[in-house]
Structures are given as C-alpha cells and as structure tokens.
CSV table of C-alpha atoms in Angstrom, one decimal:
chain,number,residue,atom,x,y,z
A,1,MET,CA,121.4,152.1,107.4
A,2,SER,CA,123.9,149.5,106.3
A,3,ARG,CA,123.5,145.8,107.3
A,4,VAL,CA,125.2,144.4,110.4
A,5,ILE,CA,128.3,142.2,109.8
A,6,HIS,CA,129.7,140.0,112.5
A,7,LYS,CA,133.1,141.1,113.8
A,8,THR,CA,134.7,137.7,113.3
A,9,GLN,CA,135.4,136.5,109.8
A,10,PHE,CA,135.4,132.8,108.8
A,11,ILE,CA,138.7,132.4,106.9
A,12,ILE,CA,139.1,129.3,104.7
A,13,LYS,CA,142.7,128.3,104.0
A,14,PRO,CA,142.6,125.3,101.5
A,15,ASP,CA,145.5,122.9,101.8
A,16,SER,CA,148.4,123.8,99.5
A,17,VAL,CA,148.3,120.3,98.0
A,18,LEU,CA,144.6,120.3,97.5
A,19,ILE,CA,144.8,119.8,93.7
A,20,GLN,CA,147.4,117.1,94.0
A,21,THR,CA,145.2,115.3,96.5
A,22,TYR,CA,142.0,115.7,94.4
A,23,PRO,CA,143.1,116.0,90.8
A,24,ASP,CA,139.6,115.5,89.4
A,25,LEU,CA,138.6,118.7,91.2
A,26,GLN,CA,140.6,120.7,88.7
A,27,GLN,CA,139.2,118.6,85.8
A,28,GLN,CA,135.7,119.3,86.9
A,29,SER,CA,136.5,123.0,87.2
A,30,ASN,CA,138.1,123.1,83.7
A,31,ALA,CA,135.0,121.4,82.2
A,32,ILE,CA,132.7,124.1,83.5
A,33,SER,CA,135.2,126.8,82.3
A,34,ARG,CA,135.1,125.4,78.8
A,35,LYS,CA,131.3,125.6,78.8
A,36,TYR,CA,131.4,129.2,79.7
A,37,ALA,CA,134.0,129.9,77.0
A,38,ALA,CA,131.8,128.2,74.4
A,39,GLY,CA,128.8,130.3,75.4
A,40,GLN,CA,126.9,127.2,76.7
A,41,GLN,CA,124.5,127.4,79.6
A,42,VAL,CA,125.8,126.1,82.9
A,43,THR,CA,123.0,124.8,85.1
A,44,GLU,CA,122.5,125.2,88.8
A,45,GLU,CA,122.9,121.4,89.2
A,46,GLU,CA,126.4,121.6,87.6
A,47,LEU,CA,127.3,124.5,89.9
A,48,LYS,CA,126.0,122.5,92.9
A,49,ASP,CA,128.1,119.5,91.9
A,50,ILE,CA,131.4,121.4,91.9
A,51,GLY,CA,130.4,123.5,94.9
A,52,SER,CA,129.5,120.5,96.9
A,53,TYR,CA,132.8,118.8,96.0
A,54,LEU,CA,134.7,121.9,97.1
A,55,TRP,CA,132.9,122.0,100.4
A,56,SER,CA,133.4,118.2,101.1
A,57,VAL,CA,137.2,118.4,100.5
A,58,LEU,CA,137.6,121.3,102.9
A,59,ASN,CA,136.3,119.3,105.9
A,60,LEU,CA,135.0,122.4,107.8
A,61,GLN,CA,131.5,121.4,108.7
A,62,GLU,CA,131.9,121.5,112.5
A,63,SER,CA,133.9,124.7,112.7
A,64,PHE,CA,131.7,126.5,110.2
A,65,ASP,CA,128.5,125.5,112.0
A,66,LEU,CA,129.9,126.9,115.3
A,67,ALA,CA,131.0,130.1,113.6
A,68,TYR,CA,127.5,130.5,112.0
A,69,LYS,CA,125.8,129.8,115.4
A,70,ASN,CA,127.9,132.6,117.0
A,71,THR,CA,126.8,135.2,114.5
A,72,GLY,CA,123.2,135.3,115.5
A,73,ARG,CA,121.4,137.6,113.1
A,74,GLU,CA,124.5,139.2,111.8
A,75,ILE,CA,126.2,138.5,108.4
A,76,LEU,CA,129.1,136.1,108.4
A,77,SER,CA,132.0,137.1,106.1
A,78,ILE,CA,133.6,134.1,104.4
A,79,ILE,CA,137.1,134.6,103.0
A,80,ILE,CA,139.0,132.2,100.7
A,81,GLU,CA,142.7,132.8,101.5
A,82,SER,CA,145.4,131.1,99.4
A,83,ASP,CA,148.7,132.1,97.7
A,84,VAL,CA,148.6,129.0,95.5
A,85,PRO,CA,147.7,130.0,91.9
A,86,GLU,CA,146.1,126.6,91.0
A,87,ILE,CA,143.9,126.8,94.1
A,88,GLN,CA,142.8,130.5,93.4
A,89,VAL,CA,141.6,129.6,90.0
A,90,LEU,CA,139.0,127.2,91.4
A,91,PRO,CA,135.3,128.4,91.3
A,92,TRP,CA,135.0,129.1,95.1
A,93,GLU,CA,132.0,131.3,94.5
A,94,THR,CA,130.0,128.1,93.9
A,95,LEU,CA,130.8,126.8,97.4
A,96,TYR,CA,127.7,124.7,98.4
A,97,HIS,CA,126.8,124.0,102.0
A,98,PRO,CA,124.4,121.1,102.6
A,99,VAL,CA,122.0,123.3,104.7
A,100,HIS,CA,122.7,126.9,103.5
A,101,ALA,CA,123.1,125.9,99.8
A,102,PHE,CA,125.2,128.3,97.8
A,103,LEU,CA,127.2,130.5,100.2
A,104,GLY,CA,128.0,133.0,97.5
A,105,LYS,CA,124.4,134.0,97.1
A,106,ASN,CA,123.0,133.6,100.5
A,107,GLN,CA,122.0,136.8,102.3
A,108,ALA,CA,123.4,135.5,105.6
A,109,PHE,CA,127.0,135.5,104.2
A,110,THR,CA,129.5,137.3,102.1
A,111,LEU,CA,132.1,135.4,100.0
A,112,SER,CA,135.4,137.0,98.9
A,113,ARG,CA,139.0,136.1,98.2
A,114,CYS,CA,142.3,137.2,99.7
A,115,VAL,CA,145.9,136.8,98.5
A,116,ARG,CA,148.3,137.6,101.2
A,117,GLN,CA,151.1,138.2,98.7
A,118,ILE,CA,149.3,141.3,97.4
A,119,LYS,CA,150.5,144.5,99.0
A,120,LYS,CA,148.1,146.8,100.8
A,121,ASN,CA,147.7,150.5,100.1
A,122,SER,CA,147.7,152.9,103.0
A,123,ASP,CA,144.8,152.9,105.4
A,124,THR,CA,144.0,156.5,104.5
A,125,VAL,CA,140.3,156.8,103.6
A,126,CYS,CA,139.1,159.8,101.6
A,127,GLU,CA,136.1,161.9,102.6
A,128,GLY,CA,133.0,161.8,100.5
A,129,PRO,CA,131.1,162.4,98.3
A,130,LEU,CA,131.6,159.1,96.6
A,131,ARG,CA,133.1,159.6,93.1
A,132,VAL,CA,132.2,156.9,90.6
A,133,LEU,CA,133.8,156.7,87.1
A,134,LEU,CA,131.9,154.4,84.7
A,135,PHE,CA,134.3,154.1,81.8
A,136,THR,CA,132.9,152.1,78.9
A,137,SER,CA,134.7,151.3,75.6
A,138,LEU,CA,132.8,150.6,72.4
A,139,PRO,CA,135.2,150.0,69.4
A,140,ASP,CA,133.6,150.0,66.0
A,141,ASP,CA,135.2,146.7,65.0
A,142,VAL,CA,134.2,144.7,68.1
A,143,ASN,CA,130.6,143.4,67.6
A,144,PRO,CA,129.5,147.0,67.1
A,145,GLU,CA,125.7,146.7,66.8
A,146,LYS,CA,125.1,144.3,69.7
A,147,SER,CA,127.6,146.0,72.0
A,148,ARG,CA,126.4,149.5,71.2
A,149,LEU,CA,123.0,148.8,72.8
A,150,ASN,CA,124.3,146.9,75.7
A,151,VAL,CA,127.1,149.3,76.8
A,152,GLU,CA,124.7,152.3,76.7
A,153,GLU,CA,122.0,150.4,78.5
A,154,GLU,CA,124.5,149.7,81.2
A,155,GLN,CA,125.2,153.4,81.4
A,156,VAL,CA,121.5,154.1,81.8
A,157,GLN,CA,121.0,151.5,84.5
A,158,VAL,CA,123.9,152.8,86.6
A,159,GLN,CA,122.8,156.4,86.2
A,160,GLU,CA,119.2,155.6,87.2
A,161,ALA,CA,120.5,153.6,90.3
A,162,LEU,CA,122.7,156.6,91.4
A,163,VAL,CA,120.5,159.6,90.6
A,164,PRO,CA,118.7,159.6,94.1
A,165,TRP,CA,122.1,159.6,95.8
A,166,ILE,CA,123.5,162.2,93.4
A,167,ALA,CA,120.6,164.5,94.3
A,168,LYS,CA,121.3,164.1,98.0
A,169,GLY,CA,125.0,165.1,97.4
A,170,LEU,CA,126.3,161.7,98.4
A,171,VAL,CA,127.6,160.6,95.0
A,172,GLN,CA,129.2,162.2,92.0
A,173,LEU,CA,129.1,160.2,88.7
A,174,GLU,CA,131.2,160.6,85.6
A,175,ILE,CA,130.2,158.7,82.4
A,176,PRO,CA,132.3,159.7,79.4
A,177,ASP,CA,131.3,158.9,75.8
A,178,ASP,CA,134.9,158.6,74.8
A,179,GLY,CA,136.6,155.2,75.3
A,180,ARG,CA,140.2,156.1,74.4
A,181,PHE,CA,143.0,155.1,76.8
A,182,SER,CA,144.2,158.7,76.9
A,183,THR,CA,140.8,159.8,78.1
A,184,PHE,CA,140.9,157.1,80.7
A,185,GLN,CA,144.2,158.3,82.0
A,186,GLU,CA,143.1,161.9,82.1
A,187,LEU,CA,139.9,161.1,84.0
A,188,VAL,CA,141.6,158.9,86.6
A,189,LYS,CA,144.0,161.9,87.2
A,190,SER,CA,141.4,164.8,87.1
A,191,PHE,CA,138.3,163.2,88.5
A,192,GLN,CA,140.1,161.0,91.1
A,193,PRO,CA,137.4,158.4,91.4
A,194,HIS,CA,136.9,156.2,94.4
A,195,ILE,CA,135.2,153.6,92.3
A,196,LEU,CA,136.4,152.8,88.8
A,197,TYR,CA,134.0,150.7,86.7
A,198,LEU,CA,135.7,149.5,83.5
A,199,SER,CA,133.2,147.9,81.1
A,200,GLY,CA,133.8,146.6,77.6
A,201,HIS,CA,135.6,143.8,75.8
A,202,GLY,CA,138.7,142.1,77.2
A,203,LYS,CA,140.8,139.0,76.5
A,204,PHE,CA,143.1,136.8,78.5
A,205,ASN,CA,146.1,135.7,76.4
A,206,HIS,CA,147.8,132.5,77.4
A,207,GLN,CA,149.7,130.3,75.0
A,208,SER,CA,151.9,128.1,77.2
A,209,HIS,CA,153.3,126.2,74.2
A,210,LEU,CA,155.0,129.4,73.0
A,211,ASP,CA,156.7,129.9,76.3
A,212,GLU,CA,155.3,133.4,76.6
A,213,PRO,CA,154.0,135.0,79.8
A,214,ALA,CA,150.2,135.1,80.1
A,215,TYR,CA,148.5,138.5,80.3
A,216,GLY,CA,145.1,140.2,80.2
A,217,GLU,CA,144.1,143.2,78.1
A,218,PHE,CA,141.2,145.6,77.7
A,219,PHE,CA,140.1,146.9,74.3
A,220,PHE,CA,139.9,150.7,74.5
A,221,GLU,CA,138.9,152.8,71.5
A,222,SER,CA,141.6,154.2,69.1
A,223,GLU,CA,141.6,157.7,67.7
A,224,THR,CA,139.8,156.3,64.7
A,225,GLY,CA,137.3,154.3,66.7
A,226,LYS,CA,138.9,150.9,66.2
A,227,SER,CA,139.9,148.5,69.0
A,228,ASP,CA,143.0,149.4,70.9
A,229,GLY,CA,144.2,146.5,73.1
A,230,VAL,CA,146.0,147.8,76.3
A,231,GLY,CA,147.8,145.3,78.5
A,232,GLU,CA,147.3,144.8,82.2
A,233,ASP,CA,150.6,146.3,83.1
A,234,THR,CA,149.9,149.6,81.4
A,235,ILE,CA,146.4,149.8,82.9
A,236,ALA,CA,147.8,149.1,86.4
A,237,LYS,CA,150.4,151.7,86.0
A,238,ALA,CA,147.7,154.3,85.1
A,239,LEU,CA,146.3,153.9,88.6
A,240,ILE,CA,149.5,154.7,90.4
A,241,GLY,CA,149.0,157.7,92.6
A,242,SER,CA,145.3,157.6,92.3
A,243,GLY,CA,142.7,157.4,95.1
A,244,VAL,CA,140.9,154.5,93.6
A,245,GLN,CA,139.6,152.2,96.2
A,246,VAL,CA,137.4,149.8,94.1
A,247,VAL,CA,138.0,148.6,90.6
A,248,VAL,CA,135.2,146.7,88.9
A,249,ILE,CA,136.2,145.0,85.6
A,250,SER,CA,133.0,144.0,83.8
A,251,THR,CA,134.6,142.3,80.8
A,252,CYS,CA,135.0,138.8,79.5
A,253,GLU,CA,137.9,136.8,81.1
A,254,SER,CA,138.9,139.7,83.4
A,255,GLY,CA,139.3,137.3,86.3
A,256,LYS,CA,141.1,134.5,84.4
A,257,VAL,CA,144.7,133.7,85.3
A,258,ALA,CA,147.3,131.2,84.3
A,259,SER,CA,147.6,128.4,86.9
A,260,ASP,CA,151.3,129.0,87.5
A,261,GLU,CA,151.2,132.8,88.4
A,262,LEU,CA,149.0,134.8,90.7
A,263,SER,CA,149.8,138.2,89.4
A,264,ASN,CA,148.7,137.9,85.8
A,265,GLY,CA,145.3,138.7,84.4
A,266,LEU,CA,143.5,142.0,84.7
A,267,THR,CA,141.9,141.5,88.1
A,268,ARG,CA,145.0,140.2,89.9
A,269,LYS,CA,147.4,142.6,88.2
A,270,ILE,CA,145.4,145.6,89.4
A,271,SER,CA,144.9,144.1,92.8
A,272,ALA,CA,148.7,143.5,93.0
A,273,GLN,CA,149.1,147.2,92.4
A,274,GLY,CA,147.6,147.8,95.8
A,275,ILE,CA,144.0,148.6,95.0
A,276,PRO,CA,142.1,147.6,98.2
A,277,HIS,CA,139.1,145.9,96.4
A,278,VAL,CA,139.0,144.5,92.9
A,279,ILE,CA,136.1,142.7,91.3
A,280,GLY,CA,136.5,140.7,88.1
A,281,MET,CA,134.6,138.1,86.1
A,282,ARG,CA,136.0,134.5,86.3
A,283,GLU,CA,134.5,133.7,82.9
A,284,SER,CA,132.6,135.4,80.1
A,285,ILE,CA,129.5,137.0,81.6
A,286,SER,CA,126.4,137.7,79.6
A,287,ASP,CA,125.4,141.2,78.7
A,288,LYS,CA,122.1,141.0,80.6
A,289,ALA,CA,123.7,139.7,83.7
A,290,GLY,CA,126.5,142.3,83.6
A,291,ILE,CA,124.0,145.1,83.3
A,292,GLN,CA,121.9,143.9,86.3
A,293,PHE,CA,125.1,143.3,88.3
A,294,ALA,CA,126.3,146.9,87.6
A,295,ARG,CA,123.1,148.5,88.7
A,296,THR,CA,122.7,146.6,91.9
A,297,LEU,CA,126.3,146.9,92.9
A,298,CYS,CA,126.4,150.7,92.5
A,299,ASP,CA,123.1,151.0,94.3
A,300,GLU,CA,124.2,148.9,97.3
A,301,ILE,CA,127.5,150.8,97.6
A,302,ALA,CA,125.7,154.1,97.5
A,303,LYS,CA,123.6,152.8,100.4
A,304,GLN,CA,126.9,152.7,102.2
A,305,GLU,CA,127.2,148.9,102.3
A,306,ARG,CA,130.5,147.3,102.7
A,307,ILE,CA,132.1,146.1,99.4
A,308,ASP,CA,131.6,142.3,100.1
A,309,VAL,CA,128.0,142.9,101.2
A,310,ALA,CA,127.3,144.9,98.0
A,311,LEU,CA,128.8,142.2,95.9
A,312,GLN,CA,126.7,139.4,97.6
A,313,TYR,CA,123.5,141.3,96.8
A,314,ALA,CA,124.6,142.0,93.3
A,315,ARG,CA,125.2,138.3,92.7
A,316,ILE,CA,121.7,137.6,94.0
A,317,ALA,CA,120.2,140.3,91.7
A,318,ILE,CA,121.7,138.7,88.6
A,319,GLN,CA,119.1,136.0,88.8
A,320,LYS,CA,116.2,138.5,88.4
A,321,PRO,CA,116.3,140.5,85.2
A,322,ILE,CA,115.5,144.2,85.1
A,323,ASP,CA,113.0,143.6,82.3
A,324,ASP,CA,111.5,140.2,82.2
A,325,ASN,CA,109.9,140.8,78.8
A,326,ASN,CA,113.3,141.2,77.1
A,327,VAL,CA,115.1,138.4,78.7
A,328,GLU,CA,114.9,134.7,77.7
A,329,LYS,CA,114.0,132.3,80.5
A,330,ASN,CA,117.4,130.7,80.6
A,331,GLU,CA,119.6,133.6,79.7
A,332,LEU,CA,120.8,134.3,83.2
A,333,LEU,CA,121.4,130.7,84.2
A,334,GLY,CA,124.8,130.1,85.8
A,335,GLN,CA,125.9,133.7,85.7
A,336,TRP,CA,125.5,134.8,89.3
A,337,CYS,CA,128.8,133.0,90.4
A,338,LEU,CA,131.1,134.7,87.9
A,339,PRO,CA,131.8,138.0,89.8
A,340,MET,CA,134.7,137.5,92.2
A,341,LEU,CA,136.1,139.9,94.7
A,342,ILE,CA,139.8,140.0,95.7
A,343,SER,CA,140.3,142.2,98.7
A,344,SER,CA,143.3,142.8,100.9
A,345,ASN,CA,140.8,143.6,103.7
A,346,VAL,CA,137.0,143.6,103.2
A,347,GLU,CA,136.6,145.8,106.2
A,348,THR,CA,138.4,148.7,104.5
A,349,PRO,CA,135.8,151.3,103.8
A,350,ILE,CA,135.6,152.9,100.3
A,351,ILE,CA,135.2,156.4,101.7
A,352,ASN,CA,134.5,158.1,105.0
A,353,TRP,CA,130.8,158.7,104.9
A,354,ASN,CA,130.9,161.1,107.8
A,355,PHE,CA,130.7,164.3,105.8
A,356,THR,CA,128.2,167.0,105.1
A,357,PRO,CA,126.6,166.4,101.7
A,358,GLN,CA,125.7,169.3,99.3
A,359,PRO,CA,122.4,168.4,97.7
A,360,VAL,CA,122.0,168.9,94.0
A,361,ASP,CA,119.0,170.7,92.5
A,362,ALA,CA,116.7,167.9,91.5
A,363,THR,CA,115.3,169.9,88.5
A,364,ILE,CA,118.8,169.8,86.9
A,365,ILE,CA,119.0,166.0,87.3
A,366,TYR,CA,115.5,165.2,86.2
A,367,ARG,CA,115.0,168.1,83.7
A,368,LYS,CA,112.9,167.2,80.7
A,369,HIS,CA,113.7,170.3,78.6
A,370,ILE,CA,116.8,172.3,77.7
A,371,GLY,CA,115.3,175.6,76.6
A,372,ASN,CA,112.5,174.6,74.2
A,373,VAL,CA,114.1,171.3,73.3
A,374,SER,CA,112.4,168.2,74.8
A,375,VAL,CA,114.9,165.8,76.4
A,376,PRO,CA,114.1,162.0,76.2
A,377,LYS,CA,114.4,159.9,79.3
A,378,ARG,CA,116.9,157.7,77.5
A,379,PHE,CA,119.1,158.3,74.6
A,380,ILE,CA,121.0,155.3,73.1
A,381,GLY,CA,123.2,155.6,70.1
A,382,ARG,CA,125.4,158.2,68.3
A,383,ARG,CA,128.3,157.2,70.5
A,384,SER,CA,130.8,157.1,67.6
A,385,GLU,CA,129.7,160.5,66.4
A,386,LEU,CA,130.0,161.9,69.9
A,387,ARG,CA,133.5,160.5,70.2
A,388,LYS,CA,134.5,161.9,66.9
A,389,TYR,CA,133.4,165.5,67.4
A,390,LYS,CA,133.0,166.2,71.1
A,391,SER,CA,136.7,166.1,72.0
A,392,ARG,CA,137.6,168.4,69.1
A,393,LEU,CA,134.9,170.8,70.1
A,394,LEU,CA,136.1,170.9,73.7
A,395,LYS,CA,139.8,171.3,72.7
A,396,GLY,CA,138.9,174.2,70.4
A,397,GLU,CA,140.0,172.4,67.3
A,398,LEU,CA,136.5,172.5,65.9
A,399,GLN,CA,134.6,175.8,66.1
A,400,LYS,CA,131.3,175.0,64.3
A,401,LEU,CA,129.5,171.8,63.6
A,402,LEU,CA,126.5,171.6,61.2
A,403,LEU,CA,124.2,168.6,61.7
A,404,ILE,CA,121.8,167.7,58.8
A,405,ALA,CA,119.4,164.7,59.1
A,406,PRO,CA,115.7,163.9,58.8
A,407,GLY,CA,113.5,164.6,61.8
A,408,GLY,CA,113.7,162.1,64.7
A,409,GLN,CA,117.3,161.1,64.0
A,410,GLY,CA,118.8,162.5,67.2
A,411,LYS,CA,120.1,165.9,66.1
A,412,SER,CA,118.9,167.7,69.3
C-alpha cells in the first residue's frame, strides 16, 4: 500500500527579487556548484549552510509549522514554485529547517519544483502494466572502461529491483544494449514507455561570451560506437506523441540551466515539452550514487508510490550504498541533494493501477539454464560486440556469426 499524503500542499513562492535582495545567496550557490564540477566532496555542513540561508530568507517559519501540525501523520508535499530562472537554479533541495533538518530527505515531506510557464499534457492516464524503458548509452570514446562497468551495473540493479513486480504482471521492462539515437526513437514509438530512464554522459553548453544560446546534450552511440551528441531540442521532439509520463535523466549536468532562460537544459526542455514529471541532476552525480538512486526510485514507483514520494526515498537511499565493501567512506557525501523533480502537478499518477495484471512464469525470469547452457546471475561486458552484431542479425543483414575465444570469455 502506498504512503498517505496530505491533501493540502505547502507551496513556496520565493520573492521575484530574492537574488537582488540577497546577492551573496547566489555567490554561495555558485561556490558549491564549482566544487561539484571539479569533482570535490561537498560536506553536509556546507549543504546545511546554504540550506539554512535559503530557509531564513523565505521567512515562512510560522506558516510552515502550522501546515506541518495540520498534516498529523500524513506526508506534507513541499513545492518550490517560481518562473524566475535565477531563482530556479538555486539548490532548493538543500532547504534546511531548524527542527526537521533537510526537508529534501526527511520522510515526513516531499520536495519538488514547479514552473507555471510549462504547459501541461492532457490528464489522460494510461492503464497498466507500468512500462519502463531503461535506455543507457556507452560510447567507446567516453571513458569506456570505467563507464562500461557502471552503466551495466545500473542495468543489473534496476532489473533486480523490478523482477518481483514483473513476475506479478505489474511491470514490463525494456533494457536495450544498443545506445543509438535511432534505436531510442524506435523504442519510444514501439514500446510506448510510461517511464523513460535515460542514463549515460551529458553536457551543458553555455558560453555567454560568444552570444550563443545555451543548450544541453546527451551522448548517444553512433553507428561505429563513438559518441553522438544529440541536443535537447531533438530529444524533446522525439517524445512528441508518446505516452511518457516520467523522464529520468541520470547524466552529468542534466539539470543545469542558464540563469537567463528557464527552457534550456535537458531537464527543463523536456519538461517544457509537456511531460508531467521530469527528474534531472543539478550537478555531476557520482556513479555509485546514480546506481543506488535508480534502483530505489524504480522500486518505489513499482510499489505504486507517487512520483515525489518515490524521489524522496531515492534521495534518502543515496546515503546508504548497495555494497559497503566496494564504496569508499566519503564517496556518497553531498550526493543526495542532486536529483531534482520538475512536475506540473505531483498528484498526476503515472498510470492507472486499477487493472488486472497477468503474472509472468517465474521460471522464465529466474531461469538458470537455457537448454544445457548455464546462465550466470550477472553478465557485465561485451556491450560493444552486442551493439555491433545484434541489430544486423535482427534485421537479417547477417545470417551466421561464428564466435571463437578461449573458455570463460562469454561466448555462451
């Protein structure tokens, strides 16, 4: 059963001249942003400093305490609402209350953002099962060895989180091993996902001195396996006419935006397209944090939690690694506040869960043998080879494929 959320939201509307009134607020925010960009650790104390400052300038203590008192044991939804670009870029996920501490990772609350300028899609909600497309890109020329392991580990964690729900017929999952943009377009059209999880490398391009518009891009795989940067406008257009309700962009700088424009950057451009819920990363998130975030978010959504509740618990989960033995003590510090949600209405359900699920034979999902061939629990690697030959085989361009390698190299 999903958690109970209070019917009344607590909407925070920062003053439009907030930055002009408190210019050092932006300076402090920029300083933290530079640390993330440089790959430096950001401490809880630093996040508390900026979060406390944000809370103090809002002057909402009395009204917030009354709203919290009225919720009883229910969850209070907190929404940051502003159409001012320079206010939206502030790290609102760090908002720090003197009693409840960080509101963005307290189980009693949810914290999301809303831009009223963004148009809404229709209120039509599709019937289940929930279709999830985890689309990962792994170009050969973008840090290939490190990224190969992390991208495929993310696939494993999401699959393991969703397997119980797949077996019950509540979820359908598609995880292609082909990261080309053409494949992305085809799957959005044919699979019609409700949740699109886009994971890989991205970049926010902003050179104000050249008087060129800022834009975000995602690096898909080219036909030869090299990086293929696709801009935010092209990606957003690929979602036109789709039934996508949630887009999660787990890539560096997906949530960044120029301070003079609300509609640029991957997250905001896709949100402006009319997608009800879009989650992006304000800064560069670490691989370990991104993997833990993906697993928990998918698991919470499959439990039929509302999108803002699922996000809140995914932020909390980032602080506790899946495997403590393979994570350095300080590797996850300062990462929990990076995922941000922009939603036209957090109450909009992802799907209509009132349907009759068709359970899937568990022996197919958990099978350990295909004929006489033993199937490992996890198989990581060989992605570039799969990309190279699989599409040709499926299209009939390649009739036979002979694999020659020593034992234990992954031929089976």
